[in-house]
């Protein structure tokens, strides 16, 4: 699954929604309608399924994805809701609002979907098809917009097929997405919420629900594809240890992040191989978790084996290059 040679397109009736849910539960990629735009869904707990989403979209970097859930109760198992987050969820869910909250201790959304962040983005869509799919999938579904990277978000199943035919397993056709622009994203990491991306719910409606103004907004990009502001990159998970990229072998005292079993020298630090077989999808699924473990080992330097910038290798190297950049 995942290396889908054939993409099935079906009207979103009860049988095809059940088939789509079964595919998601088995690690497949399913495009489905939401009230905003079509999403490209995958089991949010599966690093491999999420890695296939980035591969199918051809994303050159790992932006964190929105985890879609069926209810506020489900959302509260994944994230920690402060007073403002609860107010906004109760006012606008189900609907085109995404809340960024701290991950809960038992959060099932994998590191890759969260781009290694200690927070996550959650949304309860109002589309009846999306809600039916989430109910049958019985798990959070990570879903960016179902377009190739750099293309506009799809509002019709035909748009999804034009971009992703042959790259995903299934497209549920639910007709036109009503709202047509992505969800509004509000960060609720601190007591005072912050607008990260304008979208389907207006700033005015959010401020009315909160009873106070939102903190000043970052401009963001219209597509929501690129990081919203340079500041957001800084908030991406950055290891405490320094990274030494394209290392031939680990040096004494260094931890090691291998790829395709290139390191033969037995360094004294912890050594993890992103993918002993050199599979970039497996490597992407392991990337953030392995960085975290190597960092926790206490090494001052992590030697990183060369990774070819092909397929997901480009996104992996983008992330590693950012993680290696000097920080103030
Ligand atoms: O309407 C929508 O929101 C659509 C439908 C499918 O639900 N989805 C969508 O996803 O637009 P995507 O991946 O294209 O945009 C997700 C945005 C990105 O800009 C990302 O940076 C932000 O959400 N995001 C996700 N997790 C975040 C986090 N922990 N902190 C800050 N921003 C986050
Ligand atoms: Mg998008």
mmCIF file of C-alpha atoms and ligand atoms in Angstrom:
data_model
loop_
_atom_site.group_PDB
_atom_site.id
_atom_site.type_symbol
_atom_site.label_atom_id
_atom_site.label_comp_id
_atom_site.label_asym_id
_atom_site.label_seq_id
_atom_site.Cartn_x
_atom_site.Cartn_y
_atom_site.Cartn_z
ATOM 1 C CA UNK A 1 0.000 0.000 0.000
ATOM 2 C CA UNK A 2 1.135 3.552 -0.490
ATOM 3 C CA UNK A 3 3.105 2.956 -3.672
ATOM 4 C CA UNK A 4 -0.308 3.156 -5.234
ATOM 5 C CA UNK A 5 -0.085 2.484 -8.938
ATOM 6 C CA UNK A 6 -3.822 2.938 -9.301
ATOM 7 C CA UNK A 7 -5.950 5.526 -7.572
ATOM 8 C CA UNK A 8 -9.613 4.642 -7.148
ATOM 9 C CA UNK A 9 -12.132 7.490 -7.389
ATOM 10 C CA UNK A 10 -15.596 6.796 -5.932
ATOM 11 C CA UNK A 11 -18.640 8.827 -4.913
ATOM 12 C CA UNK A 12 -18.739 9.193 -1.130
ATOM 13 C CA UNK A 13 -21.558 6.754 -0.338
ATOM 14 C CA UNK A 14 -21.700 4.562 2.765
ATOM 15 C CA UNK A 15 -19.801 1.699 1.132
ATOM 16 C CA UNK A 16 -16.941 3.820 -0.194
ATOM 17 C CA UNK A 17 -16.598 5.736 3.083
ATOM 18 C CA UNK A 18 -16.269 2.367 4.858
ATOM 19 C CA UNK A 19 -13.701 1.239 2.277
ATOM 20 C CA UNK A 20 -11.779 4.508 2.710
ATOM 21 C CA UNK A 21 -11.756 4.096 6.508
ATOM 22 C CA UNK A 22 -10.411 0.549 6.151
ATOM 23 C CA UNK A 23 -7.650 1.835 3.845
ATOM 24 C CA UNK A 24 -6.712 4.535 6.376
ATOM 25 C CA UNK A 25 -6.601 1.968 9.192
ATOM 26 C CA UNK A 26 -4.242 -0.133 7.048
ATOM 27 C CA UNK A 27 -1.829 2.750 6.446
ATOM 28 C CA UNK A 28 -3.196 3.850 3.059
ATOM 29 C CA UNK A 29 -3.599 7.359 1.640
ATOM 30 C CA UNK A 30 -7.146 8.630 1.104
ATOM 31 C CA UNK A 31 -8.192 12.033 -0.212
ATOM 32 C CA UNK A 32 -11.507 13.146 1.265
ATOM 33 C CA UNK A 33 -13.685 16.238 1.185
ATOM 34 C CA UNK A 34 -13.833 18.620 4.102
ATOM 35 C CA UNK A 35 -15.893 21.811 4.201
ATOM 36 C CA UNK A 36 -12.743 23.852 3.445
ATOM 37 C CA UNK A 37 -10.733 21.947 0.814
ATOM 38 C CA UNK A 38 -9.999 18.291 0.053
ATOM 39 C CA UNK A 39 -7.509 16.744 2.467
ATOM 40 C CA UNK A 40 -4.980 13.982 1.833
ATOM 41 C CA UNK A 41 -5.513 11.730 4.830
ATOM 42 C CA UNK A 42 -3.308 9.203 6.583
ATOM 43 C CA UNK A 43 -3.290 7.513 10.003
ATOM 44 C CA UNK A 44 -1.732 10.279 12.119
ATOM 45 C CA UNK A 45 -0.123 7.721 14.444
ATOM 46 C CA UNK A 46 1.766 5.990 11.626
ATOM 47 C CA UNK A 47 5.092 7.582 10.742
ATOM 48 C CA UNK A 48 5.262 5.522 7.564
ATOM 49 C CA UNK A 49 1.784 6.527 6.379
ATOM 50 C CA UNK A 50 2.548 10.185 7.136
ATOM 51 C CA UNK A 51 5.878 9.940 5.303
ATOM 52 C CA UNK A 52 3.944 8.701 2.252
ATOM 53 C CA UNK A 53 1.767 11.834 2.436
ATOM 54 C CA UNK A 54 4.834 14.066 2.120
ATOM 55 C CA UNK A 55 6.150 11.846 -0.686
ATOM 56 C CA UNK A 56 2.840 11.957 -2.598
ATOM 57 C CA UNK A 57 2.646 15.748 -2.296
ATOM 58 C CA UNK A 58 6.293 16.151 -3.266
ATOM 59 C CA UNK A 59 6.825 18.458 -0.292
ATOM 60 C CA UNK A 60 10.416 19.647 -0.113
ATOM 61 C CA UNK A 61 10.194 20.089 3.660
ATOM 62 C CA UNK A 62 8.247 18.632 6.585
ATOM 63 C CA UNK A 63 5.660 21.180 7.659
ATOM 64 C CA UNK A 64 3.599 19.947 10.584
ATOM 65 C CA UNK A 65 0.174 18.612 9.538
ATOM 66 C CA UNK A 66 -3.314 19.099 10.957
ATOM 67 C CA UNK A 67 -4.713 16.090 12.845
ATOM 68 C CA UNK A 68 -8.430 15.743 12.120
ATOM 69 C CA UNK A 69 -10.609 14.252 14.835
ATOM 70 C CA UNK A 70 -14.335 13.590 15.226
ATOM 71 C CA UNK A 71 -15.057 15.528 18.404
ATOM 72 C CA UNK A 72 -13.687 17.832 21.084
ATOM 73 C CA UNK A 73 -13.532 14.796 23.403
ATOM 74 C CA UNK A 74 -11.243 13.019 20.911
ATOM 75 C CA UNK A 75 -9.180 16.204 20.518
ATOM 76 C CA UNK A 76 -8.655 16.439 24.287
ATOM 77 C CA UNK A 77 -7.028 13.010 24.312
ATOM 78 C CA UNK A 78 -4.377 14.377 21.921
ATOM 79 C CA UNK A 79 -3.837 17.942 23.087
ATOM 80 C CA UNK A 80 -4.016 20.139 26.190
ATOM 81 C CA UNK A 81 -6.755 22.765 25.967
ATOM 82 C CA UNK A 82 -6.451 25.981 27.945
ATOM 83 C CA UNK A 83 -9.443 28.248 28.593
ATOM 84 C CA UNK A 84 -9.150 30.084 25.267
ATOM 85 C CA UNK A 85 -8.772 26.835 23.304
ATOM 86 C CA UNK A 86 -11.894 25.412 24.958
ATOM 87 C CA UNK A 87 -13.875 28.559 24.236
ATOM 88 C CA UNK A 88 -12.873 28.494 20.562
ATOM 89 C CA UNK A 89 -13.450 24.749 20.152
ATOM 90 C CA UNK A 90 -16.922 25.020 21.694
ATOM 91 C CA UNK A 91 -17.764 28.035 19.542
ATOM 92 C CA UNK A 92 -16.522 26.756 16.167
ATOM 93 C CA UNK A 93 -16.221 22.955 16.136
ATOM 94 C CA UNK A 94 -17.182 21.181 14.015
ATOM 95 C CA UNK A 95 -15.981 23.782 11.498
ATOM 96 C CA UNK A 96 -13.101 25.450 9.656
ATOM 97 C CA UNK A 97 -10.967 26.289 12.703
ATOM 98 C CA UNK A 98 -7.656 24.623 13.588
ATOM 99 C CA UNK A 99 -6.220 24.978 17.081
ATOM 100 C CA UNK A 100 -2.521 24.570 17.857
ATOM 101 C CA UNK A 101 -2.179 23.249 21.402
ATOM 102 C CA UNK A 102 0.501 21.499 23.493
ATOM 103 C CA UNK A 103 0.583 17.741 22.885
ATOM 104 C CA UNK A 104 -1.047 15.723 25.688
ATOM 105 C CA UNK A 105 1.081 13.090 27.457
ATOM 106 C CA UNK A 106 -0.752 10.257 25.659
ATOM 107 C CA UNK A 107 -0.782 12.000 22.256
ATOM 108 C CA UNK A 108 -0.997 9.424 19.452
ATOM 109 C CA UNK A 109 -0.014 11.797 16.627
ATOM 110 C CA UNK A 110 3.454 10.761 15.462
ATOM 111 C CA UNK A 111 6.578 12.916 15.545
ATOM 112 C CA UNK A 112 6.671 13.299 11.765
ATOM 113 C CA UNK A 113 3.107 14.663 11.536
ATOM 114 C CA UNK A 114 4.084 17.147 14.272
ATOM 115 C CA UNK A 115 7.452 17.901 12.606
ATOM 116 C CA UNK A 116 9.048 17.046 15.933
ATOM 117 C CA UNK A 117 7.189 19.828 17.757
ATOM 118 C CA UNK A 118 5.870 19.473 21.314
ATOM 119 C CA UNK A 119 2.591 20.967 20.014
ATOM 120 C CA UNK A 120 0.048 19.821 17.452
ATOM 121 C CA UNK A 121 -2.680 21.245 15.233
ATOM 122 C CA UNK A 122 -6.190 19.800 15.736
ATOM 123 C CA UNK A 123 -9.424 20.307 13.889
ATOM 124 C CA UNK A 124 -12.929 18.834 13.909
ATOM 125 C CA UNK A 125 -14.268 19.320 10.372
ATOM 126 C CA UNK A 126 -17.983 19.874 9.798
ATOM 127 C CA UNK A 127 -18.223 18.003 6.495
ATOM 128 C CA UNK A 128 -20.592 15.063 7.048
ATOM 129 C CA UNK A 129 -18.436 12.859 4.856
ATOM 130 C CA UNK A 130 -15.298 13.765 6.790
ATOM 131 C CA UNK A 131 -17.056 13.120 10.099
ATOM 132 C CA UNK A 132 -18.367 9.742 8.891
ATOM 133 C CA UNK A 133 -14.860 8.798 7.764
ATOM 134 C CA UNK A 134 -13.305 9.861 11.092
ATOM 135 C CA UNK A 135 -15.940 7.899 13.037
ATOM 136 C CA UNK A 136 -15.127 4.701 11.131
ATOM 137 C CA UNK A 137 -11.358 5.250 11.141
ATOM 138 C CA UNK A 138 -11.490 5.606 14.950
ATOM 139 C CA UNK A 139 -8.205 7.527 15.069
ATOM 140 C CA UNK A 140 -6.820 10.975 14.291
ATOM 141 C CA UNK A 141 -6.237 11.482 10.571
ATOM 142 C CA UNK A 142 -3.384 13.733 9.475
ATOM 143 C CA UNK A 143 -4.381 15.609 6.352
ATOM 144 C CA UNK A 144 -2.759 18.460 4.493
ATOM 145 C CA UNK A 145 -4.570 19.841 1.462
ATOM 146 C CA UNK A 146 -4.682 17.151 -1.262
ATOM 147 C CA UNK A 147 -2.560 18.946 -3.866
ATOM 148 C CA UNK A 148 0.980 18.589 -5.144
ATOM 149 C CA UNK A 149 3.305 20.945 -3.321
ATOM 150 C CA UNK A 150 3.237 24.402 -4.873
ATOM 151 C CA UNK A 151 -0.217 23.912 -6.441
ATOM 152 C CA UNK A 152 -3.426 25.457 -5.165
ATOM 153 C CA UNK A 153 -5.645 23.567 -2.736
ATOM 154 C CA UNK A 154 -8.293 21.327 -4.345
ATOM 155 C CA UNK A 155 -11.985 22.028 -3.923
ATOM 156 C CA UNK A 156 -13.179 19.232 -6.244
ATOM 157 C CA UNK A 157 -12.290 15.533 -6.498
ATOM 158 C CA UNK A 158 -11.173 16.185 -10.090
ATOM 159 C CA UNK A 159 -8.561 18.656 -8.802
ATOM 160 C CA UNK A 160 -7.214 15.939 -6.521
ATOM 161 C CA UNK A 161 -7.063 13.434 -9.373
ATOM 162 C CA UNK A 162 -5.279 15.960 -11.588
ATOM 163 C CA UNK A 163 -2.521 16.330 -8.990
ATOM 164 C CA UNK A 164 -2.325 12.944 -7.263
ATOM 165 C CA UNK A 165 -3.667 10.231 -9.589
ATOM 166 C CA UNK A 166 -1.361 7.230 -9.315
ATOM 167 C CA UNK A 167 0.244 8.559 -6.117
ATOM 168 C CA UNK A 168 -2.475 7.781 -3.557
ATOM 169 C CA UNK A 169 -4.884 4.903 -2.922
ATOM 170 C CA UNK A 170 -8.343 6.416 -2.976
ATOM 171 C CA UNK A 171 -10.298 9.617 -3.602
ATOM 172 C CA UNK A 172 -13.714 10.061 -2.009
ATOM 173 C CA UNK A 173 -15.770 12.335 -4.243
ATOM 174 C CA UNK A 174 -18.107 14.487 -2.161
ATOM 175 C CA UNK A 175 -18.638 17.272 -4.673
ATOM 176 C CA UNK A 176 -17.463 20.842 -4.177
ATOM 177 C CA UNK A 177 -15.933 21.904 -0.855
ATOM 178 C CA UNK A 178 -18.236 24.658 0.426
ATOM 179 C CA UNK A 179 -15.788 27.043 2.071
ATOM 180 C CA UNK A 180 -13.041 26.796 -0.544
ATOM 181 C CA UNK A 181 -10.260 28.231 1.610
ATOM 182 C CA UNK A 182 -8.357 26.412 4.319
ATOM 183 C CA UNK A 183 -9.226 26.569 7.987
ATOM 184 C CA UNK A 184 -8.223 29.477 10.183
ATOM 185 C CA UNK A 185 -5.327 28.440 12.436
ATOM 186 C CA UNK A 186 -5.086 29.846 15.949
ATOM 187 C CA UNK A 187 -2.209 29.083 18.284
ATOM 188 C CA UNK A 188 -3.397 28.410 21.845
ATOM 189 C CA UNK A 189 0.014 27.594 23.301
ATOM 190 C CA UNK A 190 -0.160 30.571 25.622
ATOM 191 C CA UNK A 191 -3.032 32.179 27.507
ATOM 192 C CA UNK A 192 -3.443 34.814 24.767
ATOM 193 C CA UNK A 193 -4.285 33.122 21.452
ATOM 194 C CA UNK A 194 -2.515 34.129 18.268
ATOM 195 C CA UNK A 195 -3.677 34.003 14.636
ATOM 196 C CA UNK A 196 -1.292 31.805 12.595
ATOM 197 C CA UNK A 197 -3.254 31.610 9.352
ATOM 198 C CA UNK A 198 -6.359 33.466 8.215
ATOM 199 C CA UNK A 199 -8.998 31.117 6.820
ATOM 200 C CA UNK A 200 -12.599 29.988 6.825
ATOM 201 C CA UNK A 201 -13.500 31.662 10.136
ATOM 202 C CA UNK A 202 -12.940 35.384 10.370
ATOM 203 C CA UNK A 203 -10.780 37.137 12.913
ATOM 204 C CA UNK A 204 -13.869 39.103 13.923
ATOM 205 C CA UNK A 205 -15.844 35.938 14.706
ATOM 206 C CA UNK A 206 -12.968 34.574 16.776
ATOM 207 C CA UNK A 207 -12.544 37.826 18.686
ATOM 208 C CA UNK A 208 -16.291 37.937 19.347
ATOM 209 C CA UNK A 209 -16.204 34.400 20.784
ATOM 210 C CA UNK A 210 -13.171 35.229 22.937
ATOM 211 C CA UNK A 211 -14.530 38.603 23.996
ATOM 212 C CA UNK A 212 -11.147 40.200 23.321
ATOM 213 C CA UNK A 213 -8.753 40.913 20.430
ATOM 214 C CA UNK A 214 -6.346 38.290 19.119
ATOM 215 C CA UNK A 215 -2.651 39.002 19.421
ATOM 216 C CA UNK A 216 -1.170 40.518 16.226
ATOM 217 C CA UNK A 217 -1.070 38.152 13.238
ATOM 218 C CA UNK A 218 1.803 36.937 11.134
ATOM 219 C CA UNK A 219 1.071 37.459 7.438
ATOM 220 C CA UNK A 220 1.570 33.793 6.436
ATOM 221 C CA UNK A 221 1.352 32.615 2.840
ATOM 222 C CA UNK A 222 -1.959 32.241 1.084
ATOM 223 C CA UNK A 223 -1.516 28.519 0.467
ATOM 224 C CA UNK A 224 -0.468 27.637 3.988
ATOM 225 C CA UNK A 225 2.179 25.479 2.332
ATOM 226 C CA UNK A 226 5.263 27.376 3.469
ATOM 227 C CA UNK A 227 6.093 28.133 7.070
ATOM 228 C CA UNK A 228 4.026 31.116 8.162
ATOM 229 C CA UNK A 229 6.856 33.229 9.445
ATOM 230 C CA UNK A 230 10.564 32.818 10.012
ATOM 231 C CA UNK A 231 9.704 32.689 13.700
ATOM 232 C CA UNK A 232 7.834 29.453 13.115
ATOM 233 C CA UNK A 233 10.983 27.779 11.857
ATOM 234 C CA UNK A 234 12.743 28.722 15.058
ATOM 235 C CA UNK A 235 9.961 27.003 16.960
ATOM 236 C CA UNK A 236 10.553 23.750 15.078
ATOM 237 C CA UNK A 237 12.195 21.087 17.166
ATOM 238 C CA UNK A 238 15.893 21.848 17.319
ATOM 239 C CA UNK A 239 18.251 19.405 18.997
ATOM 240 C CA UNK A 240 20.480 20.690 21.775
ATOM 241 C CA UNK A 241 23.402 18.776 20.261
ATOM 242 C CA UNK A 242 25.250 20.113 17.221
ATOM 243 C CA UNK A 243 24.717 18.168 13.990
ATOM 244 C CA UNK A 244 27.688 17.274 11.776
ATOM 245 C CA UNK A 245 26.145 16.611 8.356
ATOM 246 C CA UNK A 246 27.554 14.371 5.617
ATOM 247 C CA UNK A 247 29.900 12.705 8.087
ATOM 248 C CA UNK A 248 32.047 9.915 6.648
ATOM 249 C CA UNK A 249 32.207 8.173 10.053
ATOM 250 C CA UNK A 250 31.336 9.181 13.621
ATOM 251 C CA UNK A 251 34.271 10.497 15.642
ATOM 252 C CA UNK A 252 35.079 9.538 19.221
ATOM 253 C CA UNK A 253 32.391 10.815 21.585
ATOM 254 C CA UNK A 254 29.857 11.566 18.874
ATOM 255 C CA UNK A 255 26.392 10.054 18.638
ATOM 256 C CA UNK A 256 25.541 8.861 15.142
ATOM 257 C CA UNK A 257 22.540 9.093 12.822
ATOM 258 C CA UNK A 258 23.158 6.623 10.026
ATOM 259 C CA UNK A 259 21.302 6.020 6.758
ATOM 260 C CA UNK A 260 21.626 2.823 4.739
ATOM 261 C CA UNK A 261 24.264 1.421 7.121
ATOM 262 C CA UNK A 262 27.119 3.622 5.896
ATOM 263 C CA UNK A 263 28.827 3.906 9.289
ATOM 264 C CA UNK A 264 31.136 0.978 10.020
ATOM 265 C CA UNK A 265 33.199 2.619 12.744
ATOM 266 C CA UNK A 266 31.818 1.758 16.188
ATOM 267 C CA UNK A 267 31.602 5.184 17.816
ATOM 268 C CA UNK A 268 31.137 5.134 21.568
ATOM 269 C CA UNK A 269 27.884 7.119 21.435
ATOM 270 C CA UNK A 270 24.345 5.962 20.652
ATOM 271 C CA UNK A 271 24.011 5.031 16.985
ATOM 272 C CA UNK A 272 20.686 4.828 15.139
ATOM 273 C CA UNK A 273 20.070 4.038 11.482
ATOM 274 C CA UNK A 274 17.170 5.964 9.889
ATOM 275 C CA UNK A 275 16.753 3.127 7.401
ATOM 276 C CA UNK A 276 19.273 0.304 7.165
ATOM 277 C CA UNK A 277 17.874 -0.446 3.678
ATOM 278 C CA UNK A 278 18.237 3.179 2.551
ATOM 279 C CA UNK A 279 14.472 3.717 2.168
ATOM 280 C CA UNK A 280 13.671 7.454 2.416
ATOM 281 C CA UNK A 281 10.063 6.787 3.505
ATOM 282 C CA UNK A 282 11.236 4.680 6.446
ATOM 283 C CA UNK A 283 13.909 7.306 7.173
ATOM 284 C CA UNK A 284 11.381 10.153 7.247
ATOM 285 C CA UNK A 285 9.140 8.192 9.603
ATOM 286 C CA UNK A 286 12.063 7.734 12.012
ATOM 287 C CA UNK A 287 13.706 11.162 11.652
ATOM 288 C CA UNK A 288 12.290 13.254 14.495
ATOM 289 C CA UNK A 289 12.047 10.419 17.007
ATOM 290 C CA UNK A 290 15.645 9.388 16.380
ATOM 291 C CA UNK A 291 16.917 12.981 16.665
ATOM 292 C CA UNK A 292 15.169 13.204 20.010
ATOM 293 C CA UNK A 293 16.701 9.948 21.274
ATOM 294 C CA UNK A 294 20.198 10.890 20.117
ATOM 295 C CA UNK A 295 19.836 14.292 21.752
ATOM 296 C CA UNK A 296 18.646 12.666 24.990
ATOM 297 C CA UNK A 297 21.767 10.453 24.993
ATOM 298 C CA UNK A 298 23.677 13.590 26.026
ATOM 299 C CA UNK A 299 26.191 13.665 23.159
ATOM 300 C CA UNK A 300 27.482 17.139 22.239
ATOM 301 C CA UNK A 301 27.653 16.250 18.535
ATOM 302 C CA UNK A 302 25.532 13.991 16.338
ATOM 303 C CA UNK A 303 27.317 12.765 13.207
ATOM 304 C CA UNK A 304 24.846 12.379 10.315
ATOM 305 C CA UNK A 305 25.579 10.102 7.354
ATOM 306 C CA UNK A 306 25.082 11.476 3.820
ATOM 307 C CA UNK A 307 21.481 11.170 2.603
ATOM 308 C CA UNK A 308 20.735 11.479 -1.129
ATOM 309 C CA UNK A 309 18.461 14.447 -1.867
ATOM 310 C CA UNK A 310 16.025 12.321 -3.877
ATOM 311 C CA UNK A 311 12.338 11.859 -3.140
ATOM 312 C CA UNK A 312 11.799 12.407 0.570
ATOM 313 C CA UNK A 313 15.584 12.706 0.935
ATOM 314 C CA UNK A 314 15.197 16.363 -0.040
ATOM 315 C CA UNK A 315 12.807 17.031 2.853
ATOM 316 C CA UNK A 316 14.963 15.032 5.256
ATOM 317 C CA UNK A 317 18.042 17.059 4.297
ATOM 318 C CA UNK A 318 16.053 20.312 4.483
ATOM 319 C CA UNK A 319 15.086 19.490 8.050
ATOM 320 C CA UNK A 320 18.559 18.320 9.050
ATOM 321 C CA UNK A 321 20.153 21.428 7.531
ATOM 322 C CA UNK A 322 17.810 23.630 9.568
ATOM 323 C CA UNK A 323 18.515 21.599 12.691
ATOM 324 C CA UNK A 324 22.264 21.996 12.047
ATOM 325 C CA UNK A 325 22.092 25.785 11.514
ATOM 326 C CA UNK A 326 23.750 27.889 14.201
ATOM 327 C CA UNK A 327 21.282 29.250 16.728
ATOM 328 C CA UNK A 328 21.401 32.393 18.797
HETATM 329 O O1 LIG B 1 -8.655 23.537 5.881
HETATM 330 C C1 LIG B 1 -7.609 23.002 6.205
HETATM 331 O O2 LIG B 1 -6.987 23.334 7.211
HETATM 332 C C2 LIG B 1 -7.088 21.871 5.308
HETATM 333 C C3 LIG B 1 -8.106 20.737 5.384
HETATM 334 C C4 LIG B 1 -7.670 19.511 4.633
HETATM 335 O O3 LIG B 1 -8.364 20.405 6.733
HETATM 336 N N1 LIG B 1 -5.786 21.431 5.691
HETATM 337 C C5 LIG B 1 -4.663 22.186 5.510
HETATM 338 O O4 LIG B 1 -3.493 21.580 5.910
HETATM 339 O O5 LIG B 1 -4.668 23.294 5.035
HETATM 340 P P1 LIG B 1 -2.027 22.075 5.481
HETATM 341 O O6 LIG B 1 -1.084 20.960 5.850
HETATM 342 O O7 LIG B 1 -2.012 22.500 4.052
HETATM 343 O O8 LIG B 1 -1.726 23.265 6.439
HETATM 344 C C6 LIG B 1 -1.414 23.008 7.796
HETATM 345 C C7 LIG B 1 -0.860 24.235 8.435
HETATM 346 C C8 LIG B 1 0.571 24.506 8.031
HETATM 347 O O9 LIG B 1 0.704 25.852 7.605
HETATM 348 C C9 LIG B 1 1.359 24.261 9.300
HETATM 349 O O10 LIG B 1 2.476 25.072 9.377
HETATM 350 C C10 LIG B 1 0.344 24.534 10.396
HETATM 351 O O11 LIG B 1 -0.854 24.041 9.857
HETATM 352 N N2 LIG B 1 0.637 23.761 11.624
HETATM 353 C C11 LIG B 1 0.424 22.446 11.854
HETATM 354 N N3 LIG B 1 0.864 22.084 13.072
HETATM 355 C C12 LIG B 1 1.373 23.189 13.643
HETATM 356 C C13 LIG B 1 1.988 23.469 14.893
HETATM 357 N N4 LIG B 1 2.185 22.524 15.817
HETATM 358 N N5 LIG B 1 2.396 24.739 15.125
HETATM 359 C C14 LIG B 1 2.198 25.712 14.207
HETATM 360 N N6 LIG B 1 1.633 25.507 12.994
HETATM 361 C C15 LIG B 1 1.223 24.275 12.718
HETATM 362 MG MG1 LIG B 2 -1.921 23.207 1.726
#
